[in-house]
mmCIF file of C-alpha atoms and ligand atoms in Angstrom:
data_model
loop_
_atom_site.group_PDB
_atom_site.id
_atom_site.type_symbol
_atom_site.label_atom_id
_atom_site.label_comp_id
_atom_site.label_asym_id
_atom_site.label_seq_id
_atom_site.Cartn_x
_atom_site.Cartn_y
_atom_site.Cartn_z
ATOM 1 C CA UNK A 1 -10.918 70.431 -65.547
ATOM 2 C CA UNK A 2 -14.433 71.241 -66.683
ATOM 3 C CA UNK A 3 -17.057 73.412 -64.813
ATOM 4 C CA UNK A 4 -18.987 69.924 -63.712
ATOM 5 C CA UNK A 5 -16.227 68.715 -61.961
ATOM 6 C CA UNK A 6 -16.312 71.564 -59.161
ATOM 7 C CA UNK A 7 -20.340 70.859 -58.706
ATOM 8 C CA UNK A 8 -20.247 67.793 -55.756
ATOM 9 C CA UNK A 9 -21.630 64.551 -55.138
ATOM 10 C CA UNK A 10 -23.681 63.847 -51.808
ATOM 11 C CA UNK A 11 -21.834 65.388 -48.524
ATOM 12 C CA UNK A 12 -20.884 63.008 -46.169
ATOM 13 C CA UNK A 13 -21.830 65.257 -42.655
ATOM 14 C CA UNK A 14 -23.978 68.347 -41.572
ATOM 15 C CA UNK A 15 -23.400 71.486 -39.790
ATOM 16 C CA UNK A 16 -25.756 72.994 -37.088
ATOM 17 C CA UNK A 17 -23.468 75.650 -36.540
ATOM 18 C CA UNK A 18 -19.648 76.882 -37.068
ATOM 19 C CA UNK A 19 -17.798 79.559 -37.911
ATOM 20 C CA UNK A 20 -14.705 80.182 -40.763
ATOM 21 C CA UNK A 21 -12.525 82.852 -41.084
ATOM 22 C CA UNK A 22 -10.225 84.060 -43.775
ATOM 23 C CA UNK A 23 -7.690 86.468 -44.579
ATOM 24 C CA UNK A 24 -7.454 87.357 -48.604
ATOM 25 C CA UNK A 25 -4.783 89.790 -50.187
ATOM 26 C CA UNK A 26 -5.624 92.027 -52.825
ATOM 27 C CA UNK A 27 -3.547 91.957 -56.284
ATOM 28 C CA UNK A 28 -1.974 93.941 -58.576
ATOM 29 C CA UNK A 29 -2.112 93.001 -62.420
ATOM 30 C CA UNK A 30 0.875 93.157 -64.635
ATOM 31 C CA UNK A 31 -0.616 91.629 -67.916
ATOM 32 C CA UNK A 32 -4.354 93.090 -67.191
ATOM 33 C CA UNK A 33 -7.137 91.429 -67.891
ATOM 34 C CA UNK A 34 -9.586 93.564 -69.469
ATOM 35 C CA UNK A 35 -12.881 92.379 -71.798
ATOM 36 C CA UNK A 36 -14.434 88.899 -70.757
ATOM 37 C CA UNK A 37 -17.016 86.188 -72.367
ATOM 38 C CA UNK A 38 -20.441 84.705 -70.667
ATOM 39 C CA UNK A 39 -19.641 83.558 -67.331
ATOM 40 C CA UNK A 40 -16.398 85.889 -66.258
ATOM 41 C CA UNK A 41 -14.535 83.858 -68.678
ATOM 42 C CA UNK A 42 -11.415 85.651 -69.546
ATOM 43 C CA UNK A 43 -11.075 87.635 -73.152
ATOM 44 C CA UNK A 44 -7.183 86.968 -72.510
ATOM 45 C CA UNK A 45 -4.989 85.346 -69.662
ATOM 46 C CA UNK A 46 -3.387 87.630 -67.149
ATOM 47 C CA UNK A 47 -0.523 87.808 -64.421
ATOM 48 C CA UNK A 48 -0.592 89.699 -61.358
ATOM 49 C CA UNK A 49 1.585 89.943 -58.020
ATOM 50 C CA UNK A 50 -0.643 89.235 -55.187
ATOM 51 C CA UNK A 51 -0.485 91.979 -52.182
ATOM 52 C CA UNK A 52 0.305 91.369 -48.669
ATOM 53 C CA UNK A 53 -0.765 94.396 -46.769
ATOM 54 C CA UNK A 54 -3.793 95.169 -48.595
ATOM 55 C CA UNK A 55 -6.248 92.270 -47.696
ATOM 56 C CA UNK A 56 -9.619 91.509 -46.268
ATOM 57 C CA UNK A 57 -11.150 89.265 -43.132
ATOM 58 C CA UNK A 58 -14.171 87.824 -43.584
ATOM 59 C CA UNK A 59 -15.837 85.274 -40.740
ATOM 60 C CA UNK A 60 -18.970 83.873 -41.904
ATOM 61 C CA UNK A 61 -21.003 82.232 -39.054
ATOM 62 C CA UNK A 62 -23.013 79.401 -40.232
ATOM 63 C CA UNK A 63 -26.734 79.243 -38.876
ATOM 64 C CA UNK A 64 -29.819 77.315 -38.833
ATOM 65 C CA UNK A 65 -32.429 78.865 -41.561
ATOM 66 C CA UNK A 66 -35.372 79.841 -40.556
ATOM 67 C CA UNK A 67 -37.225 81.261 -43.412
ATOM 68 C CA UNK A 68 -37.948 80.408 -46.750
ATOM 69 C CA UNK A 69 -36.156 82.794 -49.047
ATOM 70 C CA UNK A 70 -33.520 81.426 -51.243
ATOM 71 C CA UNK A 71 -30.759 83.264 -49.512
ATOM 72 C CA UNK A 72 -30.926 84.135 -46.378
ATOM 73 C CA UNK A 73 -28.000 86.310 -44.846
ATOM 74 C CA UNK A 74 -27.172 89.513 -42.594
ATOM 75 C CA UNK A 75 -23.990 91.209 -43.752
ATOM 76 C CA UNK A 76 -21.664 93.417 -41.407
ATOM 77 C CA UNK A 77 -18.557 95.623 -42.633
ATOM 78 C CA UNK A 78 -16.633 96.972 -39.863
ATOM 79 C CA UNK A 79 -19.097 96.055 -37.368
ATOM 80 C CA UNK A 80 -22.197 97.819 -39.127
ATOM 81 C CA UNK A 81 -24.546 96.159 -40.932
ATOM 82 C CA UNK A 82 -23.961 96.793 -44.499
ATOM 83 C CA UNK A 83 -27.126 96.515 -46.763
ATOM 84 C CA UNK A 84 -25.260 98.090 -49.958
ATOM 85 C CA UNK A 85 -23.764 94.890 -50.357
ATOM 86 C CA UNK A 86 -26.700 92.618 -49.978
ATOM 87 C CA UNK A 87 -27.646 92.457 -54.041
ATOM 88 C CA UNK A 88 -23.683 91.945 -54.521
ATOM 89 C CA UNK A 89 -23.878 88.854 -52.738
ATOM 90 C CA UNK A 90 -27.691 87.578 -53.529
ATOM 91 C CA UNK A 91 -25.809 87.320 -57.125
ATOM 92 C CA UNK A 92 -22.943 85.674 -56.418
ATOM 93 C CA UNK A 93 -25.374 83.566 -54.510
ATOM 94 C CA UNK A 94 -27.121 82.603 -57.486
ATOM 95 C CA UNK A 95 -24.424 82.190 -60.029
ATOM 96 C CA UNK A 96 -22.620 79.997 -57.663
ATOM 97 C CA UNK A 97 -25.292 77.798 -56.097
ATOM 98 C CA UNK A 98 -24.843 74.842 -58.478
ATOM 99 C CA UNK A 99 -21.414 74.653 -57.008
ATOM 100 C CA UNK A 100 -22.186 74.708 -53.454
ATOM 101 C CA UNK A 101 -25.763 73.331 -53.005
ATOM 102 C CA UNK A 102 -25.602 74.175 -49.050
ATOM 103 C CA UNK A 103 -26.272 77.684 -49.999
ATOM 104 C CA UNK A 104 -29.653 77.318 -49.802
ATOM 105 C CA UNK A 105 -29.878 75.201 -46.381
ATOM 106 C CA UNK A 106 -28.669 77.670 -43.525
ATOM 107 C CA UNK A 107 -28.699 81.014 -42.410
ATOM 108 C CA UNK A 108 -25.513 83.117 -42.688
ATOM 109 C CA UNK A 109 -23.771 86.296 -40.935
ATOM 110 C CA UNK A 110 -20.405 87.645 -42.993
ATOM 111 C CA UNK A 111 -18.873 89.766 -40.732
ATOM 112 C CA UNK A 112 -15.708 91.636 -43.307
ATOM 113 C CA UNK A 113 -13.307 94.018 -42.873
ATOM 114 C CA UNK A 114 -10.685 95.762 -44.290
ATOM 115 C CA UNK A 115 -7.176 96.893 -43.344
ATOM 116 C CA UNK A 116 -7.254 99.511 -46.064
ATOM 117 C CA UNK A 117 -9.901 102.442 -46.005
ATOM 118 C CA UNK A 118 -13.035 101.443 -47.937
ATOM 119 C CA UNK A 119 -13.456 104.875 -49.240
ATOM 120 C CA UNK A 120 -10.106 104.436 -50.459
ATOM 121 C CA UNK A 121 -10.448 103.884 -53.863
ATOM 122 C CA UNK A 122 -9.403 100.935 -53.871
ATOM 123 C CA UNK A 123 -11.212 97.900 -55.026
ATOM 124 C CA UNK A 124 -12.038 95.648 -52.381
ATOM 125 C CA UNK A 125 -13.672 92.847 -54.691
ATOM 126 C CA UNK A 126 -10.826 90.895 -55.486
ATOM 127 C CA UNK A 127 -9.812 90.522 -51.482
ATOM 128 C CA UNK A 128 -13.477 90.646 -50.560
ATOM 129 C CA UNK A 129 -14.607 87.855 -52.789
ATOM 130 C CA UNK A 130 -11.715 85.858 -52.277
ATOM 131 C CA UNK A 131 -12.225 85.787 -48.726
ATOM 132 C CA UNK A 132 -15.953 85.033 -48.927
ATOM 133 C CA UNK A 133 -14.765 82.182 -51.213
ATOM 134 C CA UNK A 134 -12.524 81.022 -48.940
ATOM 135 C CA UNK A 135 -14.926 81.012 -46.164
ATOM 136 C CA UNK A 136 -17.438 78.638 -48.264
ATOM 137 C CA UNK A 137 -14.796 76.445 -48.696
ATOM 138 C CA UNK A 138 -14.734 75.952 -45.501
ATOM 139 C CA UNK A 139 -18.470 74.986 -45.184
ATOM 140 C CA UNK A 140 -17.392 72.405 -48.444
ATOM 141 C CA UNK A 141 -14.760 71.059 -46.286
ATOM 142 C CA UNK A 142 -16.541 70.556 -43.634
ATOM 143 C CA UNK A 143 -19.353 68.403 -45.047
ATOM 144 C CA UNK A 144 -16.916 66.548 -47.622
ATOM 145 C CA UNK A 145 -13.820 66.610 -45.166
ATOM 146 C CA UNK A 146 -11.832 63.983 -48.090
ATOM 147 C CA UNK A 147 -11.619 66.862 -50.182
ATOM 148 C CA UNK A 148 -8.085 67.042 -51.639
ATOM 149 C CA UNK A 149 -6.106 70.476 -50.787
ATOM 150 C CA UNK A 150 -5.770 70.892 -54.326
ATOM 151 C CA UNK A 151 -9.199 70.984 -54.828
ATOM 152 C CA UNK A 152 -9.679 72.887 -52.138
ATOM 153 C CA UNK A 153 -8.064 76.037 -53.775
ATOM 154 C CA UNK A 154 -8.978 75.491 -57.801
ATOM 155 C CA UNK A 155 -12.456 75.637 -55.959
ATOM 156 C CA UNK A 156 -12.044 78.696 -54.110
ATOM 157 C CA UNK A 157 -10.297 80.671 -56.734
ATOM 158 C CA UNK A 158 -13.065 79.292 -59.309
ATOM 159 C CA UNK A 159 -16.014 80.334 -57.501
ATOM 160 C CA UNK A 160 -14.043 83.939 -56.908
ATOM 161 C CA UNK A 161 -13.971 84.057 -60.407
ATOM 162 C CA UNK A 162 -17.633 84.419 -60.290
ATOM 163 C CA UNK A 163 -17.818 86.665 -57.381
ATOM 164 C CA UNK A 164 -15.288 89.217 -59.369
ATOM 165 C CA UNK A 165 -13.214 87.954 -62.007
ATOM 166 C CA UNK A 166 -9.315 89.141 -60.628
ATOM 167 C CA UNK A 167 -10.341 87.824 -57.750
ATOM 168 C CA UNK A 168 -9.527 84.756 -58.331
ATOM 169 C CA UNK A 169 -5.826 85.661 -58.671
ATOM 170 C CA UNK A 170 -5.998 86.187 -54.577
ATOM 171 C CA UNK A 171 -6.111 82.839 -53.560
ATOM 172 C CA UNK A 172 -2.047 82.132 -53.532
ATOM 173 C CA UNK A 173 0.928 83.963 -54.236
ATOM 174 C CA UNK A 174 3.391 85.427 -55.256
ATOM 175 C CA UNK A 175 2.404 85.324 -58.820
ATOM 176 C CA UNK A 176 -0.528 83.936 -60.350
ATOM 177 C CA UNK A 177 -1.880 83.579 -63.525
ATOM 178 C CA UNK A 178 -5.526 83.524 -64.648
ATOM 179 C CA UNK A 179 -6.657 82.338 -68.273
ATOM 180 C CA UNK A 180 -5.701 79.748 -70.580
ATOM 181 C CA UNK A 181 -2.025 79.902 -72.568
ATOM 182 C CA UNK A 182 -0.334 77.610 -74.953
ATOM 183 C CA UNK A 183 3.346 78.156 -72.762
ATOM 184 C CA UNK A 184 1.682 77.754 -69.034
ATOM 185 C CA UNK A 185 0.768 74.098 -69.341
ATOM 186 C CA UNK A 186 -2.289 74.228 -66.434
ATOM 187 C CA UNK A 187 -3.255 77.417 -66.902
ATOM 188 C CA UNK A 188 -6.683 77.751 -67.219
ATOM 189 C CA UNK A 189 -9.489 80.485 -67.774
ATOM 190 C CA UNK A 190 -11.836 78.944 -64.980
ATOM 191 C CA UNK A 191 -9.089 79.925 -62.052
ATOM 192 C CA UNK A 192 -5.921 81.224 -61.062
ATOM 193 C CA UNK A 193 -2.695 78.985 -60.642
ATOM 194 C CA UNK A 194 0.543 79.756 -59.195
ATOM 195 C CA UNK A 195 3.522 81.192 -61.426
ATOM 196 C CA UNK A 196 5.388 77.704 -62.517
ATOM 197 C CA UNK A 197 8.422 78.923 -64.065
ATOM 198 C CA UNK A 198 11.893 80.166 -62.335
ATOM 199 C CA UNK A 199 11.760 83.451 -60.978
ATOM 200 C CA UNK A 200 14.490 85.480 -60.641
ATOM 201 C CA UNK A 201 15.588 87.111 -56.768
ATOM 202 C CA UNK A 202 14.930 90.470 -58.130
ATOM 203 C CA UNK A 203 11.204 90.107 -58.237
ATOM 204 C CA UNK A 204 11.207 88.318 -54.811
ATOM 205 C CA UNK A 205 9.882 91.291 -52.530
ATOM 206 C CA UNK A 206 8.680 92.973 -54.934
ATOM 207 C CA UNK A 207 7.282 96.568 -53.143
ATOM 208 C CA UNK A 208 3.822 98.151 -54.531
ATOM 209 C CA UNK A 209 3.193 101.525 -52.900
ATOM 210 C CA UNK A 210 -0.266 102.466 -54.015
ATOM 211 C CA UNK A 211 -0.596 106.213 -54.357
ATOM 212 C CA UNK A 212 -4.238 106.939 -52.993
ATOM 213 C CA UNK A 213 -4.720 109.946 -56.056
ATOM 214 C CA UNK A 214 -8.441 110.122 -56.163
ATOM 215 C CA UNK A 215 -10.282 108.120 -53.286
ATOM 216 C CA UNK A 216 -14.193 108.803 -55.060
ATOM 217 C CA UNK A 217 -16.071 105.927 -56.566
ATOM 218 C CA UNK A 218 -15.082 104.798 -59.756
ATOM 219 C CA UNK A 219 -16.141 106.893 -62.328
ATOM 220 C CA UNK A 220 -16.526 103.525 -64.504
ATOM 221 C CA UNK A 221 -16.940 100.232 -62.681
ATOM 222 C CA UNK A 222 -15.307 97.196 -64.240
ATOM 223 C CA UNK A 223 -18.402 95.335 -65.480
ATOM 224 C CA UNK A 224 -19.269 98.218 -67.760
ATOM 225 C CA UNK A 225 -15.513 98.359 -68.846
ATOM 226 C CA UNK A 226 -15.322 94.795 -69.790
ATOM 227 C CA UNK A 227 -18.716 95.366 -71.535
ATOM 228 C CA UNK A 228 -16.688 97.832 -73.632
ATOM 229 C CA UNK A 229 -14.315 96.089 -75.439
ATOM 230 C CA UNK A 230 -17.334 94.012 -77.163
ATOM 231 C CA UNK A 231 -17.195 96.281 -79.928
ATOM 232 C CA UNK A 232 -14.033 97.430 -79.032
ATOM 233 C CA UNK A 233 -12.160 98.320 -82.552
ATOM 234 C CA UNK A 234 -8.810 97.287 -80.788
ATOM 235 C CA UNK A 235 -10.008 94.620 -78.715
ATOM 236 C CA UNK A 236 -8.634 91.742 -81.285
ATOM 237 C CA UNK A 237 -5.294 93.241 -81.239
ATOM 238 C CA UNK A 238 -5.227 93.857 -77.525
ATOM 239 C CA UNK A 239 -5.658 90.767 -76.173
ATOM 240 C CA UNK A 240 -3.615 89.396 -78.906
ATOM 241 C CA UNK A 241 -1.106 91.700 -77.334
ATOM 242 C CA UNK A 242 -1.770 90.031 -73.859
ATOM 243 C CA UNK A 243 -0.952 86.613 -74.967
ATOM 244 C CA UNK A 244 2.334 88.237 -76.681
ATOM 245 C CA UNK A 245 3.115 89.795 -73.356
ATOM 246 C CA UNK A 246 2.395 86.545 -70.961
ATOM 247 C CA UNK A 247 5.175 84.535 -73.028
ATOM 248 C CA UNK A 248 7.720 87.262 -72.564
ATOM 249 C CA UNK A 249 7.456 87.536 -69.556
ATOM 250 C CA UNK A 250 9.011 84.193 -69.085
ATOM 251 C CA UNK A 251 12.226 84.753 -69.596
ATOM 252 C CA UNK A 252 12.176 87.998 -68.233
ATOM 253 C CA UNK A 253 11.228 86.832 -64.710
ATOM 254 C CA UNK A 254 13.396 83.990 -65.143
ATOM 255 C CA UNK A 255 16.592 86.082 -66.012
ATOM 256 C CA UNK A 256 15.656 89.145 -63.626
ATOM 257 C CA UNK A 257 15.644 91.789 -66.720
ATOM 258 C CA UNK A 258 14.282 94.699 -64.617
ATOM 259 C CA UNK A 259 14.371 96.906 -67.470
ATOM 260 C CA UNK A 260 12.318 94.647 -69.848
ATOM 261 C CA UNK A 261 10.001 94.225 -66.830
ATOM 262 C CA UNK A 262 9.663 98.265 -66.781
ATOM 263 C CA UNK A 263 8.655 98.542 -70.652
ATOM 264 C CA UNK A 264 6.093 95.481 -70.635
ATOM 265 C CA UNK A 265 4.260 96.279 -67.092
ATOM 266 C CA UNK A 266 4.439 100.076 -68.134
ATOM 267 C CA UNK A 267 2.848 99.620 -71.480
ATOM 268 C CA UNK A 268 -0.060 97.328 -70.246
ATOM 269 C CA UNK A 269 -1.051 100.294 -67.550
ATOM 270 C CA UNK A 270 -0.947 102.301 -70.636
ATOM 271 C CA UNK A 271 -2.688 100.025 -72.933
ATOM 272 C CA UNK A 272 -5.511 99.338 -70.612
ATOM 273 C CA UNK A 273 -5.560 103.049 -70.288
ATOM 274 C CA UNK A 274 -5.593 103.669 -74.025
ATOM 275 C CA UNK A 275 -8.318 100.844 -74.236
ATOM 276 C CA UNK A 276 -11.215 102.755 -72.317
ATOM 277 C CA UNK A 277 -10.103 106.116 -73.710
ATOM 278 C CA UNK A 278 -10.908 104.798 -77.797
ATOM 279 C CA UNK A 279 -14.131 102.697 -76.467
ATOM 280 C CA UNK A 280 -17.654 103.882 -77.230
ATOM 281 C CA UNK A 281 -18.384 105.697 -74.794
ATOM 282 C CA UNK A 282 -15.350 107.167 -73.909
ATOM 283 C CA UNK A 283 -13.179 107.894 -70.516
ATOM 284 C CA UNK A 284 -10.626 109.636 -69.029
ATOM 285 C CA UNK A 285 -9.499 107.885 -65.903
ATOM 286 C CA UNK A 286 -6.567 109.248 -64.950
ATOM 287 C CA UNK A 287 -6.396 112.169 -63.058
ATOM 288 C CA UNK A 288 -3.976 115.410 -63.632
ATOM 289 C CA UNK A 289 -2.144 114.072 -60.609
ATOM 290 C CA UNK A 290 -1.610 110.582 -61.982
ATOM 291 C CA UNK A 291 0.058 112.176 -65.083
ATOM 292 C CA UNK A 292 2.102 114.172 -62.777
ATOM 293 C CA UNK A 293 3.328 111.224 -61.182
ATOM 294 C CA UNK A 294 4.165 109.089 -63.952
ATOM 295 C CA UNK A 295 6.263 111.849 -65.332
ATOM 296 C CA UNK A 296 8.149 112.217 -62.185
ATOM 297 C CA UNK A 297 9.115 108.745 -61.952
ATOM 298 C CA UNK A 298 10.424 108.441 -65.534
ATOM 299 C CA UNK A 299 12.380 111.310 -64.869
ATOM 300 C CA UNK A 300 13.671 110.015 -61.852
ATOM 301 C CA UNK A 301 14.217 106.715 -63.419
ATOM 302 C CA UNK A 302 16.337 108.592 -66.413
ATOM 303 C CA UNK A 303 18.311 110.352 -63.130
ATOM 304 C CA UNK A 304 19.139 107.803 -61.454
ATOM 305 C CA UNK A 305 19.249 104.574 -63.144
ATOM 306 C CA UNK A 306 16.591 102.627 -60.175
ATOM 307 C CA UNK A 307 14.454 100.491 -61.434
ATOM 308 C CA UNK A 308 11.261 102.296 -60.168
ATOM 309 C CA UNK A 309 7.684 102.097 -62.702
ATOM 310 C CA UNK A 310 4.363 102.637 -62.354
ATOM 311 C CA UNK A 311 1.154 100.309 -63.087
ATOM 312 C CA UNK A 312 -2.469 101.289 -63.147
ATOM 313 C CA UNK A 313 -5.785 100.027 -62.300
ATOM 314 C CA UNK A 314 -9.186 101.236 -64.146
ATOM 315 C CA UNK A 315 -8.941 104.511 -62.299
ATOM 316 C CA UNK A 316 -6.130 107.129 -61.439
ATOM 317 C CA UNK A 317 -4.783 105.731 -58.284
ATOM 318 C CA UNK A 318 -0.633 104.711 -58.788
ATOM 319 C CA UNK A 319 0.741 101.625 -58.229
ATOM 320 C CA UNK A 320 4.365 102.107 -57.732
ATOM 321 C CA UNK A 321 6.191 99.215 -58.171
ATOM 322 C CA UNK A 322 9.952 98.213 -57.189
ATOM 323 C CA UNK A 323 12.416 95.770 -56.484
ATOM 324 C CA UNK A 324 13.563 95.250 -52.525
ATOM 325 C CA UNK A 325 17.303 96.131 -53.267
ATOM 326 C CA UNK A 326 16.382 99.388 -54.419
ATOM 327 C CA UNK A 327 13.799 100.426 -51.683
ATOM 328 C CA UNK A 328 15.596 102.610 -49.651
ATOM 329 C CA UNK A 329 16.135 105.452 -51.901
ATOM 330 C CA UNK A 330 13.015 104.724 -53.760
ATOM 331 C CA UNK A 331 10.731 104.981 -50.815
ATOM 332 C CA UNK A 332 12.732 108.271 -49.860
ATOM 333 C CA UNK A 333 11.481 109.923 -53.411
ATOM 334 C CA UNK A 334 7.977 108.742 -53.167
ATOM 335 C CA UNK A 335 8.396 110.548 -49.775
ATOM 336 C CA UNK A 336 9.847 113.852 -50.862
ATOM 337 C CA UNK A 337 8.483 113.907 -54.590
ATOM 338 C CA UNK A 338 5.150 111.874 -54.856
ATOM 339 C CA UNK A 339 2.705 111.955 -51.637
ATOM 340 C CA UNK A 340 2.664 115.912 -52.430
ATOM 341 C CA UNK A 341 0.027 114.423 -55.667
ATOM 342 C CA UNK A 342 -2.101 111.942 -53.224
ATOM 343 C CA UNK A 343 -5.466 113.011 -52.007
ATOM 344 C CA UNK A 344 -5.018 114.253 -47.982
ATOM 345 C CA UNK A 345 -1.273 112.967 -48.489
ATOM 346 C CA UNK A 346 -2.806 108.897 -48.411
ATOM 347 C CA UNK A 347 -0.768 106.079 -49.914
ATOM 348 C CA UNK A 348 -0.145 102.472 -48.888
ATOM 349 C CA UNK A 349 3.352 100.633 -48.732
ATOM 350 C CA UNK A 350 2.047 97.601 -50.473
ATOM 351 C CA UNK A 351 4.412 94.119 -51.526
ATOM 352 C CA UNK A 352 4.476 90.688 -52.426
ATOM 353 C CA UNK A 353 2.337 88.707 -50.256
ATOM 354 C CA UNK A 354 1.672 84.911 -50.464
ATOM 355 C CA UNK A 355 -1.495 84.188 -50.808
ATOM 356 C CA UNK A 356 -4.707 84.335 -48.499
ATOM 357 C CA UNK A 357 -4.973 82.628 -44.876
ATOM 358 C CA UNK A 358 -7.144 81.044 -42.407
ATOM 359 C CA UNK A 359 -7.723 82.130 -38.919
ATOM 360 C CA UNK A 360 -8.466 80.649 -35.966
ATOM 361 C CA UNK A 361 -12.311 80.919 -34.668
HETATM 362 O O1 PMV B 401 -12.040 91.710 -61.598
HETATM 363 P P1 PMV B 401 -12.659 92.878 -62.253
HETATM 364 O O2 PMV B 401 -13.872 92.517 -63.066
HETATM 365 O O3 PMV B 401 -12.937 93.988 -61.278
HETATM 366 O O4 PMV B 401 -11.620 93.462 -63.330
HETATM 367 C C1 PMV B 401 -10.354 93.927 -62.950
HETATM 368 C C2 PMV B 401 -9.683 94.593 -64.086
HETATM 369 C C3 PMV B 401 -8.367 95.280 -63.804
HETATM 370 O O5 PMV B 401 -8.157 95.470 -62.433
HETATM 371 C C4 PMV B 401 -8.368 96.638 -64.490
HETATM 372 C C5 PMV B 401 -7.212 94.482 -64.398
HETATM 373 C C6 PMV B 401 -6.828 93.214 -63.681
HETATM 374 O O6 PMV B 401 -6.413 92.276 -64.370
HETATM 375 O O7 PMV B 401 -6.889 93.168 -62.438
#
């Protein structure tokens, strides 16, 4: 698959108006991606369980244009109309308009929401863009209805890609992976594809409870973080690292070695960590609390033998992560032991979801 083949031939039909509607999970990286080329092509190839709580709906009503801008578009979060976004999405316009030539033709109103706070800290691009991804498909597939399911979702998780680069790891579940390696024979850096080895039942149900530590904006957002590891001393190494990481990870999903799980998803948090703290500039993204809460769960992990570990995103929130057999007294020591460390007590029982959905209009 090249770029060209996701840019289409004549459409067969035209809309005067419709609406689409679609449902798209966040995700949570275990080999992170971090440091990309031209284009939100990945520096290295990356894995991530998609989410099933944490998601977005977007319903994008499809209008006759009446004006001659390029774009033309009213955006509503939550009901209110939300002009923060608008230069967000004039880009992603832009960058994506070869690929869906309609763009320019009709009015639009994206009506999104989220079931998770949007002051939350947590990122809503990857379930945002996903969703307004989704929804364009839809437009696609309604002008060019002989478009092959397949097709359908390379295309949506490709042009996510461009929206926000994880994104495109939203599209399916329960594990996807983004960016071309030699031992995942499609895997490719221009969108996400589903897991396509064996996995073992003690990653099926997975649990992610995000611990909501420090719900401000991000002190570093991830374009400028990717811009980082240009010059990055490390960077060579690092994503070197990644590729190590993505073919060990094989067997271990395939035998259900929890432990090896622990070490490899543990030390990419901590790598990706390590990564912004030795760039030029520098940062510090985790927060007192976050170290407080890592130590806690190793020692609780030394205590009691459960298979409990932590992963992070670019900022200090937790993701605690956990295997369904276990839950039970895991969730009861997040309870008594962790929430004290979350900002206003937040935090968000999180798991393995299976990928985004459409709903009815
Ligand atoms: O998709 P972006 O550009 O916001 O980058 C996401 C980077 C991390 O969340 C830190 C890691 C990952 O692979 O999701």
């Amino acid at each position: 698959m090249t770029e060209k083949d996701f840019i289409p031939s004549n459409y067969l039909k035209d809309i005067v108006s419709k609406r689409f509607s679609w449902s798209s999970p966040s995700n949570i990286a275990l080999i992170k991606y971090w440091g990309k080329k031209k284009n939100q092509i990945p520096a290295n190839p990356s894995i991530s369980f998609t989410l099933d709580v944490c998601k977005t709906t977007t319903e994008l009503e499809v209008c006759n244009k009446t004006t001659d801008e390029d774009f033309s578009f009213e955006i509503f979060l939550d009901n209110k109309i939300q002009n923060d976004f608008r230069s967000k999405i004039e880009t992603f316009f832009y960058r994506v308009e070869t690929f869906l030539p309609f763009l320019r033709h009709y009015h639009f109103v994206i009506r999104t929401e989220n079931t998770f706070p949007h002051s939350s800290g947590i990122a809503s691009s990857a379930s945002g863009m996903s969703a307004l991804a989704l929804c364009l498909m839809g437009i696609e597939k309604e002008l060019n209805p002989n478009m092959s399911n397949i097709l359908f979702k390379q295309k949506a998780s490709f042009l996510s890609r461009l929206g926000s680069g994880s994104a495109c790891r939203s599209i399916e579940g329960d594990l996807v992976v983004w960016g071309k390696h030699e031992d995942y024979p499609e895997s490719s850096n221009l969108f996400g594809v589903k897991y396509p080895f064996e996995v073992h039942d003690n990653f099926k149900n997975y649990h992610d409870t995000i611990l909501l530590v420090d719900k401000g904006e991000k002190q570093v957002s991830s374009s400028v973080g990717h811009e980082l590891m240009h010059d990055h001393p490390f960077a060579e190494t690092r994503f070197q690292q990644a590729n190590t990481n993505l073919s060990k990870l094989i067997i271990i999903l395939k035998q259900g070695l929890l432990d090896d799980f622990i070490t490899l998803v543990e030390s990419e948090a901590l790598t990706l960590h390590a990564m912004m703290m030795t760039s030029t500039p520098y940062f510090i993204l985790m927060k007192s609390n976050t170290l407080k809460i890592i130590n806690k769960i190793w020692d609780f992990r030394k205590a009691t033998g459960l298979h409990v570990c932590f992963t992070l995103d670019a900022g200090a929130n937790v993701h605690v992560l956990f295997p369904d057999h276990e839950a039970p007294q895991i969730y009861d020591f997040i309870r008594n032991e962790l929430v004290v460390y979350c900002q206003n007590g937040h935090y968000i029982c999180d798991r393995v979801g299976f990928g985004a959905k459409a709903n009815q209009v």
